[in-house]
Structures are given as C-alpha cells and as structure tokens.
Amino acid sequence: MLAAMADAAAVECCGTQYSCDTASNTLSWINAIVDFIAPFNSLINAHVVNFFTDRLWENVDKEWMDCLRREPVQNLLLIPSGVVQDYWPASLKQFILKLRALALCQEQVDVNTALPGPYITSLNTVLAQGMNVKKKHEVEILSAVVSTVANNVRADAVIDVGAGQMVVVVDDDDTDPRQVEGHGMGYLAQVLAFQYQHPVIAIDACSHHGSVTDARAERIKKHYVSQMLKSGSGMWSLNVPKTITCHVLSIDTLKTLVEASLPVDDALQSTSMGNQNKDQGKICWSGNAKRKPSTVLAGLHACGDLSVTMLKTFIECQDVKAVVSLGCCYNLLSEGSAKDGESEFGFPMSHAVRSAGLSLAKNVRDLACQSADRWRSLDMHAGIHNFELHAFRAAFQMVLCKYYPDFTINTPSIGRKGKALRRRHQRRSAESHLHLKGSTGLLRQDFLPVVSTESEADEILAPPIEVQAGCGGTKSRDTFLHFENFCHSGLSHLGIKLSNDVNLKGIWKEAEPFLDLIGPFWSLRASLGPLLETLILLDRLLFLQEQDSTVEAYLLPIFDPMISPRNVAVIAKKTDKHLRSSCY
C-alpha cells in the first residue's frame, strides 16, 4: 500500500520522463545523469577559491559567460532552480533546462495523503521548547512518518540514530547558505516516545549530549506525569527514551547496538504509574513474549557515512524491519571502487554504480550540498554579498600562491567567515537600504552593501560605504578596503604575519577585471548541485532495490525545501510480499 500511494504521488509531483520504480529504471536514470555531466567535469570539480589562479572562467563557454556577466544578480540566483531568460543563448537554456529535468523533484509532498495515517499534528509547547522553526518543522513531520512506518511493520521499538550529534564542517567554500548539523537534544526520540508512545532508544556519539538529552527528557516526563495525575484516570503507561552513548563507525557497531538493545530487560525504559501497577520501571511489552522484538531505524540528517550505515544495517540485521533516513554532509562521505568489493564506503552504495567505476571527488560531493531553493530565496543584496565573499576568497588565494606558496600545497582553511558575515549582513540589511543614493557609479553589480569582516577571535569593522542605485555595487576603493580586511583576517587565522612586501592592492587590481564573472561561474556550477544530490540519492535507492523482493523502498521529499534543503527521506521496509520500489 505504501508503494502504490508513493508511486501515484510521484507521477503527480514530478512529471519527469525518468522513473525509479524499478532497479532497471533507476539505473537508467543514473546513467542519463552520468552521461549529461561528463562534458562538464572541469566545472563540477572546480573549487571557486581557485577562480583567479586557475582562470576557471575559461573552462565555460565564452558565449555563456559574456551573456551572464551582464545579467542582474536576481537572474543569476535563479539559475540553480532552472529558470532561464528568453534572450539567452539556446545552448545555455538547453543546459539549464536539461539538468533540471534530470534532477529529482524535491517539492514537498503532502505526507498526510502520501502515506496511510501519519496525521501530522503540531507539537505542544513542552515538546517544542528550545526548537527553532527549522527543527520544529523537521521533527513534527518526521516523527509522524516514523510512527506510521513503525506501526505499519509492527515494530516493537524505534532506534534514533545520531540523536544528539552536531557536526560542523570547516570549508573554505564557506559562503554557501547551507546548514550542516545533526538534530541535537534528542528531539525526535522524545516526540516519538512521549507523543506517539513508542519505546525509543536514542544513540548519541557524545556523552555530554546524551546527558543533556536525558535531562530534557526528564523535564518532559515530569510534565506528562503531572498531567496524568491531574486527569485522575487511574492507570497510565509512559514511555521515556533511553540514551546510549556510542560513536557508530561501522555496520557491525550499529548491528551490535540493535541486537543488544532489544531484549526486554532494561534497554527499553518505560515508566508506569498507578496504584494497581506493581511492575514500575519495566517495559510494557505488547507483543508475543516468544517473538524476538523488532525495530525501526530512524535518522534525521545523519551525517556523512552514518546514513549509509543505517541503510546497510537495515539489510543485514534481521531485527530491523524498516528504516527512515534523511542524510546530509555528502562532502563527508567516504568513497570506494569496484576493487574494494562489498565495502563500507559511503559512495557508491549500489553494486551497479560501483561496478561502473563511478566516483565523486570531495568538491563534487560538496557541490551536492547546494540548495537551489535557498539561493532562490535570497534578495539582491544577500546574493551580491555571497558573490563578493567568493571573490575575496579567490583573490586571497592569489595572495597565498604568490607570497606564501607553502600554504597552498593543501587548500588551506581559513574558517567559515561567510556564515558569520552573512549573519551580520542580515542584521544590518535594514541599514544598508538607508545608504541607497542616486549618485552615478562605475562599479559592476557584483558587489554589495557594506558589511564587516570578522575572524574567529576578532572583529574588523568596515567603514560605512555607499551602495550605488541601479547597480547594487560599491565604490572600488571601499571594496578594496573590505578585501584588505578579509586578507588580514585570513592570514591571522593561518598564523601568518603580513609582510611588508605583500602588495594587496596589486593583487586586487589583477583580479578586478574578472570580478563580474564570479557570479555567472558560481551560478552555473551551483546549478549542478541538485543533479549530483539526485545521483547520490538514486544510488542509495538502487542499493535497496538490488536486494531481494522482500524489500520495499522509495524516496519521499517530506520537508519544505525552503526550510530544510536536505528534505528527501529514504524509506524502506521488509515485507513478505513483492512490492515495487518508487520515488517521488
């Protein structure tokens, strides 16, 4: 039933000529993607920090770049979403429209109609305490989906994998508006336990996070106990999630945790109340005592290989009857090849893709993290701001190559300055509009209202500047001052003292003629991000489809991509019937 409903929704949602309802169709889709991206290998594998040093714009069709360098920034930000302009070159329009047709549709489905019986309800204020809008949106929906799947397979418990993980990836391509995180604080486990009354085990890699999760669960339990006592109904049973601290680095580790956690002793903790209940603290087991208990694995943005480990454990562990996994941090996936055999590498997962010898470098996997919906939502100033940060970082690489070549052997990380700068820019965006004036300006539109630059330890405040009306740019002198501040901050982060022979102004003058190519180059490269994410997701689906006919699997975009870009859940269950796999 789940597959049939998913299949129907897929046709309505996507309207694409590609399908993933069978392993054969999924592989055909993967091959179409691989064939399409092959000519653009240099664009996909490029790193924007090398934009000036490697003259990366020369790797892109000159007609495309000449066209796009004159485009308003709003039009550039729409390219990753597949939006084209009528007057663009035919080959450029064909490229953008084709890659969007090949990408998985990530428009949020109506989960209440796509799956039988989730009935998503708002979290009460006690369960939602401490959650931001994004987290509440995710937990509210995912908990309902997991509960539905658990009920469908009659699972005795749910194991929340990565319940408190928080992962921060330091990357020099730090101007991309994406969030890298686990879901922290055991939110999902607590909602599944308290609201949906499932026995839940939360696996956390950090003992401190586990302690915080347990403390939060205890506060929630007190609230529910108080409400039950006030109701005076006589006898109640309340599930409280149990936290296990373990760093899951392999399939064997997760399998061991599953097998060790399911016996009826004290692994699943339940609090029972009432004058007639003498078994307080023991699990309330509803199934056959002779039947071995079963479980569902659930993961909200399980980082890197962890989401892969969940899918493989689902296949290899008999006790796991279903899995609901949303991955993230594709850049942290490990990679293997056909000669590695049935390895534990994160990509590729499927036998067919592994046999074909397909691999993705780190830059490519990082590109798969891009969110077209997030970029589309940016206003002009925020978009220009991001392009400027790319320009600063690429010009800073010129400084390192010329004056500090030893630091360029490995691409140095100077911290995620972009995220901090964006936050400050957002706080001051209202001020920036006050600086708009009607004076004439000579600069292109690739540069933004005034921002300040900050390192991890210090703040370097930039002076107010004027934004030119009609072009959204700043005066060349002021832009150079921001670049100079950026360089001081970057060198400080690397532990380098700026020497007197470093000519920052000369570096900036060398880069300046090509500044208006940064936006077009980045936009064209970012447009490939959703397609690369599709490739990774289809590989995971194909891995499940390659198993025997007792596995039903599909892909389901359950979150609003504007709120949570990594919104596609891989859902699979074991069944005695031959059911089709499908995707939306």
GROMACS .gro file of N, CA, C and O in nm, residues 51-52 57 65 69 76 384 387-388 390-395 398 443-447 474 476 479-480 483 507-521:
model
  164
   51PHE      N    1   3.945   3.041  -0.854
   51PHE     CA    2   3.883   3.107  -0.969
   51PHE      C    3   3.982   3.194  -1.046
   51PHE      O    4   3.989   3.188  -1.169
   52PHE      N    5   4.059   3.276  -0.973
   52PHE     CA    6   4.155   3.366  -1.039
   52PHE      C    7   4.285   3.294  -1.071
   52PHE      O    8   4.342   3.312  -1.179
   57TRP      N    9   3.704   3.068  -1.538
   57TRP     CA   10   3.600   3.113  -1.633
   57TRP      C   11   3.630   3.067  -1.775
   57TRP      O   12   3.539   3.056  -1.856
   65MET      N   13   2.931   3.300  -2.072
   65MET     CA   14   2.986   3.395  -1.975
   65MET      C   15   2.965   3.540  -2.019
   65MET      O   16   2.933   3.626  -1.937
   69ARG      N   17   2.746   3.770  -1.758
   69ARG     CA   18   2.818   3.874  -1.683
   69ARG      C   19   2.740   4.006  -1.685
   69ARG      O   20   2.766   4.096  -1.604
   76LEU      N   21   2.080   3.551  -1.189
   76LEU     CA   22   2.184   3.452  -1.163
   76LEU      C   23   2.143   3.358  -1.051
   76LEU      O   24   2.168   3.237  -1.056
  384ILE      N   25   2.446   3.935  -0.387
  384ILE     CA   26   2.568   4.007  -0.421
  384ILE      C   27   2.673   3.987  -0.312
  384ILE      O   28   2.792   3.969  -0.340
  387PHE      N   29   2.848   3.659  -0.359
  387PHE     CA   30   2.943   3.662  -0.471
  387PHE      C   31   3.069   3.739  -0.432
  387PHE      O   32   3.179   3.704  -0.473
  388GLU      N   33   3.052   3.844  -0.356
  388GLU     CA   34   3.168   3.922  -0.313
  388GLU      C   35   3.259   3.839  -0.223
  388GLU      O   36   3.382   3.843  -0.236
  390HIS      N   37   3.297   3.518  -0.230
  390HIS     CA   38   3.368   3.427  -0.319
  390HIS      C   39   3.486   3.498  -0.384
  390HIS      O   40   3.595   3.441  -0.397
  391ALA      N   41   3.464   3.621  -0.427
  391ALA     CA   42   3.571   3.698  -0.492
  391ALA      C   43   3.685   3.725  -0.395
  391ALA      O   44   3.803   3.712  -0.431
  392PHE      N   45   3.652   3.764  -0.272
  392PHE     CA   46   3.755   3.789  -0.171
  392PHE      C   47   3.839   3.663  -0.147
  392PHE      O   48   3.962   3.669  -0.141
  393ARG      N   49   3.770   3.550  -0.132
  393ARG     CA   50   3.844   3.426  -0.100
  393ARG      C   51   3.932   3.384  -0.218
  393ARG      O   52   4.045   3.339  -0.200
  394ALA      N   53   3.881   3.401  -0.340
  394ALA     CA   54   3.959   3.363  -0.458
  394ALA      C   55   4.080   3.456  -0.476
  394ALA      O   56   4.189   3.411  -0.513
  395ALA      N   57   4.061   3.584  -0.448
  395ALA     CA   58   4.173   3.678  -0.457
  395ALA      C   59   4.273   3.653  -0.343
  395ALA      O   60   4.394   3.670  -0.362
  398MET      N   61   4.518   3.407  -0.442
  398MET     CA   62   4.626   3.465  -0.522
  398MET      C   63   4.738   3.516  -0.431
  398MET      O   64   4.856   3.501  -0.463
  443LEU      N   65   3.112   5.093  -1.068
  443LEU     CA   66   3.131   4.951  -1.041
  443LEU      C   67   3.020   4.865  -1.093
  443LEU      O   68   2.906   4.907  -1.103
  444ARG      N   69   3.051   4.738  -1.118
  444ARG     CA   70   2.952   4.642  -1.161
  444ARG      C   71   2.861   4.607  -1.044
  444ARG      O   72   2.888   4.641  -0.931
  445GLN      N   73   2.760   4.526  -1.071
  445GLN     CA   74   2.662   4.494  -0.968
  445GLN      C   75   2.704   4.376  -0.882
  445GLN      O   76   2.630   4.331  -0.797
  446ASP      N   77   2.823   4.325  -0.900
  446ASP     CA   78   2.863   4.207  -0.824
  446ASP      C   79   2.898   4.239  -0.680
  446ASP      O   80   2.937   4.151  -0.608
  447PHE      N   81   2.888   4.364  -0.640
  447PHE     CA   82   2.929   4.395  -0.504
  447PHE      C   83   2.823   4.468  -0.427
  447PHE      O   84   2.737   4.535  -0.478
  474THR      N   85   2.944   4.867  -0.495
  474THR     CA   86   3.009   4.962  -0.407
  474THR      C   87   3.125   5.025  -0.481
  474THR      O   88   3.173   4.973  -0.582
  476SER      N   89   3.495   5.119  -0.583
  476SER     CA   90   3.611   5.032  -0.592
  476SER      C   91   3.702   5.046  -0.471
  476SER      O   92   3.752   4.947  -0.418
  479THR      N   93   3.549   4.866  -0.176
  479THR     CA   94   3.556   4.722  -0.194
  479THR      C   95   3.695   4.671  -0.164
  479THR      O   96   3.712   4.567  -0.101
  480PHE      N   97   3.797   4.743  -0.206
  480PHE     CA   98   3.933   4.702  -0.176
  480PHE      C   99   3.959   4.701  -0.026
  480PHE      O  100   4.028   4.612   0.025
  483PHE      N  101   3.835   4.383   0.104
  483PHE     CA  102   3.927   4.275   0.067
  483PHE      C  103   4.050   4.278   0.155
  483PHE      O  104   4.099   4.173   0.201
  507ILE      N  105   4.734   4.279  -0.616
  507ILE     CA  106   4.657   4.156  -0.634
  507ILE      C  107   4.513   4.190  -0.671
  507ILE      O  108   4.454   4.130  -0.763
  508TRP      N  109   4.456   4.288  -0.602
  508TRP     CA  110   4.317   4.324  -0.628
  508TRP      C  111   4.300   4.382  -0.768
  508TRP      O  112   4.201   4.353  -0.837
  509LYS      N  113   4.396   4.462  -0.812
  509LYS     CA  114   4.388   4.519  -0.947
  509LYS      C  115   4.396   4.409  -1.053
  509LYS      O  116   4.333   4.418  -1.159
  510GLU      N  117   4.473   4.305  -1.023
  510GLU     CA  118   4.486   4.193  -1.116
  510GLU      C  119   4.355   4.114  -1.126
  510GLU      O  120   4.319   4.065  -1.234
  511ALA      N  121   4.283   4.105  -1.016
  511ALA     CA  122   4.158   4.028  -1.013
  511ALA      C  123   4.039   4.110  -1.062
  511ALA      O  124   3.942   4.054  -1.117
  512GLU      N  125   4.044   4.241  -1.045
  512GLU     CA  126   3.927   4.327  -1.065
  512GLU      C  127   3.861   4.315  -1.203
  512GLU      O  128   3.737   4.315  -1.212
  513PRO      N  129   3.937   4.299  -1.312
  513PRO     CA  130   3.870   4.291  -1.444
  513PRO      C  131   3.779   4.170  -1.460
  513PRO      O  132   3.694   4.167  -1.550
  514PHE      N  133   3.793   4.071  -1.372
  514PHE     CA  134   3.717   3.947  -1.387
  514PHE      C  135   3.616   3.926  -1.274
  514PHE      O  136   3.558   3.818  -1.263
  515LEU      N  137   3.595   4.030  -1.193
  515LEU     CA  138   3.505   4.016  -1.079
  515LEU      C  139   3.362   3.984  -1.123
  515LEU      O  140   3.292   3.908  -1.056
  516ASP      N  141   3.320   4.040  -1.235
  516ASP     CA  142   3.182   4.019  -1.276
  516ASP      C  143   3.159   3.881  -1.338
  516ASP      O  144   3.048   3.849  -1.380
  517LEU      N  145   3.264   3.798  -1.340
  517LEU     CA  146   3.248   3.661  -1.389
  517LEU      C  147   3.227   3.561  -1.274
  517LEU      O  148   3.191   3.446  -1.298
  518ILE      N  149   3.251   3.608  -1.153
  518ILE     CA  150   3.235   3.519  -1.036
  518ILE      C  151   3.090   3.472  -1.023
  518ILE      O  152   3.063   3.353  -1.006
  519GLY      N  153   2.996   3.566  -1.031
  519GLY     CA  154   2.855   3.531  -1.016
  519GLY      C  155   2.807   3.431  -1.120
  519GLY      O  156   2.746   3.329  -1.086
  520PRO      N  157   2.832   3.456  -1.250
  520PRO     CA  158   2.793   3.359  -1.352
  520PRO      C  159   2.857   3.221  -1.333
  520PRO      O  160   2.790   3.119  -1.346
  521PHE      N  161   2.986   3.221  -1.303
  521PHE     CA  162   3.054   3.093  -1.286
  521PHE      C  163   2.995   3.016  -1.169
  521PHE      O  164   2.964   2.896  -1.180
   0.00000   0.00000   0.00000
